[in-house]
């Protein structure tokens, strides 16, 4: 069953949180000249037209990227993300295109880097393929993400990042995601891994984060941005990202970025933003 379509949610507050973090991690990893590889296990379509009927139906981007892109005095670490959105929309100056994670990775990496994008949904896979065609750094796959560790890891370039961003349509996806990450980590222990999760009233994300912390991973940093109290029934209350092998000083960067981002995305202050080491670097 593949009913989730990211086009309905593109540019919402959770996408902004996720992609700002991705941009900050890529900035940290591209500081050294050495090549890196990005593996995106649930890549989506890659690029979204916010005037498309899918995006307009829910218009979630209005409470997401729309709030951030014109807000005054953003922290400096947000510049790569904001510049990327401006570059994509340079033609008419208005906000109409939003980058999915593959476009973020493409725009914020270099010639020497390699990008592996996987998307199972046939329609989104086709759009993704078209969106990245002509970029010699990219390989596109259409597999069940659970097959990826065995099929693709570790890659030939041993420095890199795995982004895991499932739709969590069914409860068992939390367990499957944990299994996927621990298998991927076992095969490629030095990779930075970013695992996105939704914060819903059922609180199933807590088992996922605890499972990671008990799974023997190093330097596990957890960033959560809530726009409503976590117990609020119905709806997406918050966005979470767990980062394994967190790059050096990323916690400092995010401590600077997150309060500004939260104030922008939750102007009524109904939720909260937190940043916590679940496994501190020195204890890993
Ligand atoms: N990472 C994307 C971004 O930030 O732009 C969004 C990804 S969206 C949250 C999740 C994607 O996973 C959907 O496009 C969905 O079709 C895909 N998907 C669902 N089940 C999958 C599976 N078992 N293997 C690979 N992809 C899957």
PDB file of N, CA, C and O in Angstrom, residues 31-96:
ATOM      1  N   UNK A  31      32.602  20.887   4.495  1.00  0.00           N
ATOM      2  CA  UNK A  31      33.708  21.767   4.909  1.00  0.00           C
ATOM      3  C   UNK A  31      35.050  21.154   4.512  1.00  0.00           C
ATOM      4  O   UNK A  31      35.990  21.855   4.192  1.00  0.00           O
ATOM      5  N   UNK A  32      35.132  19.811   4.508  1.00  0.00           N
ATOM      6  CA  UNK A  32      36.352  19.149   4.049  1.00  0.00           C
ATOM      7  C   UNK A  32      36.216  18.868   2.555  1.00  0.00           C
ATOM      8  O   UNK A  32      35.103  18.568   2.099  1.00  0.00           O
ATOM      9  N   UNK A  33      37.328  18.889   1.803  1.00  0.00           N
ATOM     10  CA  UNK A  33      37.283  18.659   0.351  1.00  0.00           C
ATOM     11  C   UNK A  33      36.914  17.229  -0.015  1.00  0.00           C
ATOM     12  O   UNK A  33      36.422  16.969  -1.104  1.00  0.00           O
ATOM     13  N   UNK A  34      37.203  16.288   0.887  1.00  0.00           N
ATOM     14  CA  UNK A  34      36.991  14.867   0.584  1.00  0.00           C
ATOM     15  C   UNK A  34      35.580  14.603   0.087  1.00  0.00           C
ATOM     16  O   UNK A  34      34.611  15.155   0.642  1.00  0.00           O
ATOM     17  N   UNK A  35      35.411  13.740  -0.936  1.00  0.00           N
ATOM     18  CA  UNK A  35      34.064  13.458  -1.445  1.00  0.00           C
ATOM     19  C   UNK A  35      33.182  12.776  -0.406  1.00  0.00           C
ATOM     20  O   UNK A  35      33.677  12.092   0.493  1.00  0.00           O
ATOM     21  N   UNK A  36      31.895  12.959  -0.572  1.00  0.00           N
ATOM     22  CA  UNK A  36      30.944  12.279   0.298  1.00  0.00           C
ATOM     23  C   UNK A  36      29.798  11.733  -0.554  1.00  0.00           C
ATOM     24  O   UNK A  36      29.618  12.134  -1.707  1.00  0.00           O
ATOM     25  N   UNK A  37      29.059  10.796   0.046  1.00  0.00           N
ATOM     26  CA  UNK A  37      27.900  10.241  -0.645  1.00  0.00           C
ATOM     27  C   UNK A  37      26.672  10.461   0.227  1.00  0.00           C
ATOM     28  O   UNK A  37      26.751  10.333   1.451  1.00  0.00           O
ATOM     29  N   UNK A  38      25.554  10.838  -0.420  1.00  0.00           N
ATOM     30  CA  UNK A  38      24.279  10.986   0.286  1.00  0.00           C
ATOM     31  C   UNK A  38      23.353   9.871  -0.197  1.00  0.00           C
ATOM     32  O   UNK A  38      23.154   9.704  -1.402  1.00  0.00           O
ATOM     33  N   UNK A  39      22.804   9.111   0.748  1.00  0.00           N
ATOM     34  CA  UNK A  39      21.824   8.067   0.418  1.00  0.00           C
ATOM     35  C   UNK A  39      20.483   8.514   0.988  1.00  0.00           C
ATOM     36  O   UNK A  39      20.354   8.693   2.200  1.00  0.00           O
ATOM     37  N   UNK A  40      19.507   8.712   0.115  1.00  0.00           N
ATOM     38  CA  UNK A  40      18.175   9.190   0.528  1.00  0.00           C
ATOM     39  C   UNK A  40      17.216   8.016   0.302  1.00  0.00           C
ATOM     40  O   UNK A  40      16.890   7.675  -0.838  1.00  0.00           O
ATOM     41  N   UNK A  41      16.783   7.378   1.405  1.00  0.00           N
ATOM     42  CA  UNK A  41      16.064   6.099   1.286  1.00  0.00           C
ATOM     43  C   UNK A  41      14.607   6.254   0.869  1.00  0.00           C
ATOM     44  O   UNK A  41      14.017   5.342   0.296  1.00  0.00           O
ATOM     45  N   UNK A  42      13.981   7.387   1.201  1.00  0.00           N
ATOM     46  CA  UNK A  42      12.577   7.670   0.846  1.00  0.00           C
ATOM     47  C   UNK A  42      12.579   9.065   0.231  1.00  0.00           C
ATOM     48  O   UNK A  42      12.301  10.056   0.914  1.00  0.00           O
ATOM     49  N   UNK A  43      12.922   9.152  -1.047  1.00  0.00           N
ATOM     50  CA  UNK A  43      13.319  10.443  -1.625  1.00  0.00           C
ATOM     51  C   UNK A  43      12.143  11.309  -2.059  1.00  0.00           C
ATOM     52  O   UNK A  43      12.278  12.521  -2.176  1.00  0.00           O
ATOM     53  N   UNK A  44      10.985  10.706  -2.343  1.00  0.00           N
ATOM     54  CA  UNK A  44       9.873  11.500  -2.872  1.00  0.00           C
ATOM     55  C   UNK A  44      10.151  11.917  -4.311  1.00  0.00           C
ATOM     56  O   UNK A  44      11.004  11.344  -4.999  1.00  0.00           O
ATOM     57  N   UNK A  45       9.454  12.961  -4.774  1.00  0.00           N
ATOM     58  CA  UNK A  45       9.530  13.369  -6.182  1.00  0.00           C
ATOM     59  C   UNK A  45      10.689  14.332  -6.452  1.00  0.00           C
ATOM     60  O   UNK A  45      11.039  14.568  -7.605  1.00  0.00           O
ATOM     61  N   UNK A  46      11.245  14.914  -5.409  1.00  0.00           N
ATOM     62  CA  UNK A  46      12.453  15.726  -5.583  1.00  0.00           C
ATOM     63  C   UNK A  46      12.226  17.220  -5.647  1.00  0.00           C
ATOM     64  O   UNK A  46      13.044  17.995  -5.164  1.00  0.00           O
ATOM     65  N   UNK A  47      11.128  17.648  -6.268  1.00  0.00           N
ATOM     66  CA  UNK A  47      10.862  19.083  -6.417  1.00  0.00           C
ATOM     67  C   UNK A  47       9.356  19.259  -6.520  1.00  0.00           C
ATOM     68  O   UNK A  47       8.681  18.452  -7.182  1.00  0.00           O
ATOM     69  N   UNK A  48       8.812  20.304  -5.884  1.00  0.00           N
ATOM     70  CA  UNK A  48       7.350  20.461  -5.814  1.00  0.00           C
ATOM     71  C   UNK A  48       6.926  21.847  -6.265  1.00  0.00           C
ATOM     72  O   UNK A  48       7.531  22.853  -5.855  1.00  0.00           O
ATOM     73  N   UNK A  49       5.870  21.882  -7.083  1.00  0.00           N
ATOM     74  CA  UNK A  49       5.272  23.138  -7.513  1.00  0.00           C
ATOM     75  C   UNK A  49       4.167  23.459  -6.504  1.00  0.00           C
ATOM     76  O   UNK A  49       3.165  22.731  -6.396  1.00  0.00           O
ATOM     77  N   UNK A  50       4.337  24.542  -5.771  1.00  0.00           N
ATOM     78  CA  UNK A  50       3.381  24.875  -4.715  1.00  0.00           C
ATOM     79  C   UNK A  50       2.049  25.380  -5.271  1.00  0.00           C
ATOM     80  O   UNK A  50       1.082  25.529  -4.526  1.00  0.00           O
ATOM     81  N   UNK A  51       2.001  25.615  -6.582  1.00  0.00           N
ATOM     82  CA  UNK A  51       0.732  25.995  -7.210  1.00  0.00           C
ATOM     83  C   UNK A  51       0.032  24.808  -7.866  1.00  0.00           C
ATOM     84  O   UNK A  51      -0.993  24.966  -8.523  1.00  0.00           O
ATOM     85  N   UNK A  52       0.605  23.642  -7.678  1.00  0.00           N
ATOM     86  CA  UNK A  52       0.012  22.402  -8.184  1.00  0.00           C
ATOM     87  C   UNK A  52      -1.242  22.083  -7.367  1.00  0.00           C
ATOM     88  O   UNK A  52      -1.291  22.397  -6.172  1.00  0.00           O
ATOM     89  N   UNK A  53      -2.285  21.460  -7.980  1.00  0.00           N
ATOM     90  CA  UNK A  53      -3.507  21.157  -7.219  1.00  0.00           C
ATOM     91  C   UNK A  53      -3.246  20.365  -5.938  1.00  0.00           C
ATOM     92  O   UNK A  53      -3.898  20.600  -4.919  1.00  0.00           O
ATOM     93  N   UNK A  54      -2.258  19.437  -5.967  1.00  0.00           N
ATOM     94  CA  UNK A  54      -1.950  18.654  -4.753  1.00  0.00           C
ATOM     95  C   UNK A  54      -1.538  19.579  -3.605  1.00  0.00           C
ATOM     96  O   UNK A  54      -2.065  19.497  -2.502  1.00  0.00           O
ATOM     97  N   UNK A  55      -0.592  20.474  -3.874  1.00  0.00           N
ATOM     98  CA  UNK A  55      -0.092  21.371  -2.819  1.00  0.00           C
ATOM     99  C   UNK A  55      -1.163  22.379  -2.414  1.00  0.00           C
ATOM    100  O   UNK A  55      -1.317  22.695  -1.226  1.00  0.00           O
ATOM    101  N   UNK A  56      -1.926  22.857  -3.395  1.00  0.00           N
ATOM    102  CA  UNK A  56      -2.941  23.878  -3.087  1.00  0.00           C
ATOM    103  C   UNK A  56      -4.093  23.306  -2.275  1.00  0.00           C
ATOM    104  O   UNK A  56      -4.758  24.022  -1.529  1.00  0.00           O
ATOM    105  N   UNK A  57      -4.329  22.001  -2.435  1.00  0.00           N
ATOM    106  CA  UNK A  57      -5.462  21.384  -1.730  1.00  0.00           C
ATOM    107  C   UNK A  57      -5.340  21.580  -0.216  1.00  0.00           C
ATOM    108  O   UNK A  57      -6.318  21.879   0.471  1.00  0.00           O
ATOM    109  N   UNK A  58      -4.136  21.404   0.299  1.00  0.00           N
ATOM    110  CA  UNK A  58      -3.948  21.546   1.746  1.00  0.00           C
ATOM    111  C   UNK A  58      -3.262  22.874   2.086  1.00  0.00           C
ATOM    112  O   UNK A  58      -3.414  23.377   3.202  1.00  0.00           O
ATOM    113  N   UNK A  59      -2.492  23.400   1.127  1.00  0.00           N
ATOM    114  CA  UNK A  59      -1.755  24.677   1.294  1.00  0.00           C
ATOM    115  C   UNK A  59      -0.950  24.702   2.598  1.00  0.00           C
ATOM    116  O   UNK A  59      -0.825  25.744   3.244  1.00  0.00           O
ATOM    117  N   UNK A  60      -0.403  23.549   2.977  1.00  0.00           N
ATOM    118  CA  UNK A  60       0.370  23.473   4.229  1.00  0.00           C
ATOM    119  C   UNK A  60       1.618  24.353   4.181  1.00  0.00           C
ATOM    120  O   UNK A  60       2.129  24.772   5.214  1.00  0.00           O
ATOM    121  N   UNK A  61       2.102  24.642   2.955  1.00  0.00           N
ATOM    122  CA  UNK A  61       3.322  25.452   2.838  1.00  0.00           C
ATOM    123  C   UNK A  61       3.111  26.866   3.388  1.00  0.00           C
ATOM    124  O   UNK A  61       4.065  27.548   3.747  1.00  0.00           O
ATOM    125  N   UNK A  62       1.853  27.300   3.452  1.00  0.00           N
ATOM    126  CA  UNK A  62       1.613  28.674   3.950  1.00  0.00           C
ATOM    127  C   UNK A  62       1.996  28.801   5.422  1.00  0.00           C
ATOM    128  O   UNK A  62       2.369  29.871   5.879  1.00  0.00           O
ATOM    129  N   UNK A  63       1.876  27.704   6.173  1.00  0.00           N
ATOM    130  CA  UNK A  63       2.315  27.724   7.581  1.00  0.00           C
ATOM    131  C   UNK A  63       3.725  27.162   7.728  1.00  0.00           C
ATOM    132  O   UNK A  63       4.161  26.860   8.843  1.00  0.00           O
ATOM    133  N   UNK A  64       4.396  26.985   6.600  1.00  0.00           N
ATOM    134  CA  UNK A  64       5.753  26.434   6.628  1.00  0.00           C
ATOM    135  C   UNK A  64       6.726  27.384   5.959  1.00  0.00           C
ATOM    136  O   UNK A  64       7.017  28.458   6.491  1.00  0.00           O
ATOM    137  N   UNK A  65       7.148  26.994   4.751  1.00  0.00           N
ATOM    138  CA  UNK A  65       8.199  27.769   4.079  1.00  0.00           C
ATOM    139  C   UNK A  65       7.800  29.220   3.829  1.00  0.00           C
ATOM    140  O   UNK A  65       8.638  30.121   3.875  1.00  0.00           O
ATOM    141  N   UNK A  66       6.515  29.461   3.627  1.00  0.00           N
ATOM    142  CA  UNK A  66       6.046  30.834   3.386  1.00  0.00           C
ATOM    143  C   UNK A  66       6.374  31.745   4.573  1.00  0.00           C
ATOM    144  O   UNK A  66       6.687  32.918   4.389  1.00  0.00           O
ATOM    145  N   UNK A  67       6.303  31.177   5.775  1.00  0.00           N
ATOM    146  CA  UNK A  67       6.585  31.988   6.972  1.00  0.00           C
ATOM    147  C   UNK A  67       8.073  32.291   7.099  1.00  0.00           C
ATOM    148  O   UNK A  67       8.464  33.339   7.597  1.00  0.00           O
ATOM    149  N   UNK A  68       8.880  31.308   6.655  1.00  0.00           N
ATOM    150  CA  UNK A  68      10.320  31.419   6.895  1.00  0.00           C
ATOM    151  C   UNK A  68      11.017  32.279   5.853  1.00  0.00           C
ATOM    152  O   UNK A  68      11.927  33.046   6.177  1.00  0.00           O
ATOM    153  N   UNK A  69      10.565  32.197   4.606  1.00  0.00           N
ATOM    154  CA  UNK A  69      11.389  32.770   3.532  1.00  0.00           C
ATOM    155  C   UNK A  69      11.395  34.296   3.544  1.00  0.00           C
ATOM    156  O   UNK A  69      12.316  34.907   3.019  1.00  0.00           O
ATOM    157  N   UNK A  70      10.396  34.908   4.165  1.00  0.00           N
ATOM    158  CA  UNK A  70      10.394  36.368   4.181  1.00  0.00           C
ATOM    159  C   UNK A  70      10.614  36.927   5.591  1.00  0.00           C
ATOM    160  O   UNK A  70      10.525  38.131   5.801  1.00  0.00           O
ATOM    161  N   UNK A  71      10.908  36.054   6.560  1.00  0.00           N
ATOM    162  CA  UNK A  71      11.051  36.524   7.948  1.00  0.00           C
ATOM    163  C   UNK A  71      12.360  37.291   8.134  1.00  0.00           C
ATOM    164  O   UNK A  71      13.379  36.932   7.540  1.00  0.00           O
ATOM    165  N   UNK A  72      12.345  38.365   8.939  1.00  0.00           N
ATOM    166  CA  UNK A  72      13.560  39.163   9.116  1.00  0.00           C
ATOM    167  C   UNK A  72      14.586  38.507  10.045  1.00  0.00           C
ATOM    168  O   UNK A  72      14.221  37.688  10.885  1.00  0.00           O
ATOM    169  N   UNK A  73      15.837  38.878   9.843  1.00  0.00           N
ATOM    170  CA  UNK A  73      16.966  38.529  10.713  1.00  0.00           C
ATOM    171  C   UNK A  73      17.144  37.018  10.954  1.00  0.00           C
ATOM    172  O   UNK A  73      17.227  36.569  12.105  1.00  0.00           O
ATOM    173  N   UNK A  74      17.197  36.220   9.894  1.00  0.00           N
ATOM    174  CA  UNK A  74      17.467  34.788  10.130  1.00  0.00           C
ATOM    175  C   UNK A  74      18.903  34.576  10.597  1.00  0.00           C
ATOM    176  O   UNK A  74      19.798  35.349  10.228  1.00  0.00           O
ATOM    177  N   UNK A  75      19.166  33.547  11.402  1.00  0.00           N
ATOM    178  CA  UNK A  75      20.547  33.252  11.799  1.00  0.00           C
ATOM    179  C   UNK A  75      21.374  32.904  10.559  1.00  0.00           C
ATOM    180  O   UNK A  75      20.850  32.385   9.576  1.00  0.00           O
ATOM    181  N   UNK A  76      22.683  33.172  10.655  1.00  0.00           N
ATOM    182  CA  UNK A  76      23.575  33.000   9.502  1.00  0.00           C
ATOM    183  C   UNK A  76      23.554  31.549   8.972  1.00  0.00           C
ATOM    184  O   UNK A  76      23.622  31.322   7.768  1.00  0.00           O
ATOM    185  N   UNK A  77      23.435  30.587   9.895  1.00  0.00           N
ATOM    186  CA  UNK A  77      23.481  29.180   9.471  1.00  0.00           C
ATOM    187  C   UNK A  77      22.289  28.793   8.587  1.00  0.00           C
ATOM    188  O   UNK A  77      22.288  27.733   7.972  1.00  0.00           O
ATOM    189  N   UNK A  78      21.282  29.641   8.544  1.00  0.00           N
ATOM    190  CA  UNK A  78      20.123  29.357   7.694  1.00  0.00           C
ATOM    191  C   UNK A  78      20.350  29.805   6.245  1.00  0.00           C
ATOM    192  O   UNK A  78      19.562  29.480   5.357  1.00  0.00           O
ATOM    193  N   UNK A  79      21.432  30.541   6.008  1.00  0.00           N
ATOM    194  CA  UNK A  79      21.659  31.130   4.675  1.00  0.00           C
ATOM    195  C   UNK A  79      21.663  30.105   3.544  1.00  0.00           C
ATOM    196  O   UNK A  79      21.016  30.344   2.516  1.00  0.00           O
ATOM    197  N   UNK A  80      22.366  28.965   3.662  1.00  0.00           N
ATOM    198  CA  UNK A  80      22.357  28.020   2.530  1.00  0.00           C
ATOM    199  C   UNK A  80      20.936  27.562   2.173  1.00  0.00           C
ATOM    200  O   UNK A  80      20.576  27.493   0.996  1.00  0.00           O
ATOM    201  N   UNK A  81      20.112  27.296   3.186  1.00  0.00           N
ATOM    202  CA  UNK A  81      18.723  26.864   2.945  1.00  0.00           C
ATOM    203  C   UNK A  81      17.931  27.984   2.256  1.00  0.00           C
ATOM    204  O   UNK A  81      17.276  27.776   1.237  1.00  0.00           O
ATOM    205  N   UNK A  82      18.024  29.197   2.799  1.00  0.00           N
ATOM    206  CA  UNK A  82      17.232  30.306   2.250  1.00  0.00           C
ATOM    207  C   UNK A  82      17.717  30.700   0.856  1.00  0.00           C
ATOM    208  O   UNK A  82      16.913  30.967  -0.044  1.00  0.00           O
ATOM    209  N   UNK A  83      19.040  30.683   0.650  1.00  0.00           N
ATOM    210  CA  UNK A  83      19.595  30.998  -0.674  1.00  0.00           C
ATOM    211  C   UNK A  83      19.112  29.994  -1.710  1.00  0.00           C
ATOM    212  O   UNK A  83      18.811  30.337  -2.848  1.00  0.00           O
ATOM    213  N   UNK A  84      19.047  28.728  -1.296  1.00  0.00           N
ATOM    214  CA  UNK A  84      18.594  27.664  -2.200  1.00  0.00           C
ATOM    215  C   UNK A  84      17.145  27.937  -2.638  1.00  0.00           C
ATOM    216  O   UNK A  84      16.811  27.832  -3.816  1.00  0.00           O
ATOM    217  N   UNK A  85      16.289  28.309  -1.693  1.00  0.00           N
ATOM    218  CA  UNK A  85      14.876  28.573  -2.031  1.00  0.00           C
ATOM    219  C   UNK A  85      14.809  29.798  -2.963  1.00  0.00           C
ATOM    220  O   UNK A  85      14.047  29.810  -3.936  1.00  0.00           O
ATOM    221  N   UNK A  86      15.634  30.799  -2.689  1.00  0.00           N
ATOM    222  CA  UNK A  86      15.613  32.010  -3.539  1.00  0.00           C
ATOM    223  C   UNK A  86      16.105  31.684  -4.937  1.00  0.00           C
ATOM    224  O   UNK A  86      15.541  32.134  -5.925  1.00  0.00           O
ATOM    225  N   UNK A  87      17.159  30.880  -5.030  1.00  0.00           N
ATOM    226  CA  UNK A  87      17.696  30.509  -6.348  1.00  0.00           C
ATOM    227  C   UNK A  87      16.646  29.757  -7.150  1.00  0.00           C
ATOM    228  O   UNK A  87      16.436  30.025  -8.334  1.00  0.00           O
ATOM    229  N   UNK A  88      15.959  28.831  -6.504  1.00  0.00           N
ATOM    230  CA  UNK A  88      14.937  28.035  -7.211  1.00  0.00           C
ATOM    231  C   UNK A  88      13.809  28.918  -7.725  1.00  0.00           C
ATOM    232  O   UNK A  88      13.201  28.627  -8.754  1.00  0.00           O
ATOM    233  N   UNK A  89      13.531  29.997  -7.001  1.00  0.00           N
ATOM    234  CA  UNK A  89      12.389  30.849  -7.347  1.00  0.00           C
ATOM    235  C   UNK A  89      12.830  32.180  -7.964  1.00  0.00           C
ATOM    236  O   UNK A  89      12.040  33.132  -8.011  1.00  0.00           O
ATOM    237  N   UNK A  90      14.079  32.196  -8.458  1.00  0.00           N
ATOM    238  CA  UNK A  90      14.638  33.465  -8.947  1.00  0.00           C
ATOM    239  C   UNK A  90      13.879  33.994 -10.161  1.00  0.00           C
ATOM    240  O   UNK A  90      13.792  35.202 -10.354  1.00  0.00           O
ATOM    241  N   UNK A  91      13.315  33.092 -10.968  1.00  0.00           N
ATOM    242  CA  UNK A  91      12.706  33.518 -12.238  1.00  0.00           C
ATOM    243  C   UNK A  91      11.609  34.562 -12.014  1.00  0.00           C
ATOM    244  O   UNK A  91      11.593  35.592 -12.673  1.00  0.00           O
ATOM    245  N   UNK A  92      10.670  34.298 -11.091  1.00  0.00           N
ATOM    246  CA  UNK A  92       9.603  35.296 -10.908  1.00  0.00           C
ATOM    247  C   UNK A  92       9.629  35.947  -9.524  1.00  0.00           C
ATOM    248  O   UNK A  92       8.783  36.807  -9.234  1.00  0.00           O
ATOM    249  N   UNK A  93      10.570  35.540  -8.685  1.00  0.00           N
ATOM    250  CA  UNK A  93      10.714  36.205  -7.390  1.00  0.00           C
ATOM    251  C   UNK A  93       9.658  35.811  -6.368  1.00  0.00           C
ATOM    252  O   UNK A  93       9.795  36.121  -5.196  1.00  0.00           O
ATOM    253  N   UNK A  94       8.590  35.140  -6.792  1.00  0.00           N
ATOM    254  CA  UNK A  94       7.549  34.697  -5.848  1.00  0.00           C
ATOM    255  C   UNK A  94       7.810  33.241  -5.488  1.00  0.00           C
ATOM    256  O   UNK A  94       8.463  32.518  -6.237  1.00  0.00           O
ATOM    257  N   UNK A  95       7.280  32.841  -4.349  1.00  0.00           N
ATOM    258  CA  UNK A  95       7.515  31.469  -3.900  1.00  0.00           C
ATOM    259  C   UNK A  95       6.588  30.511  -4.648  1.00  0.00           C
ATOM    260  O   UNK A  95       5.378  30.508  -4.420  1.00  0.00           O
ATOM    261  N   UNK A  96       7.156  29.707  -5.555  1.00  0.00           N
ATOM    262  CA  UNK A  96       6.297  28.733  -6.233  1.00  0.00           C
ATOM    263  C   UNK A  96       6.914  27.340  -6.281  1.00  0.00           C
ATOM    264  O   UNK A  96       6.205  26.362  -6.437  1.00  0.00           O
TER     265      UNK A  96
END
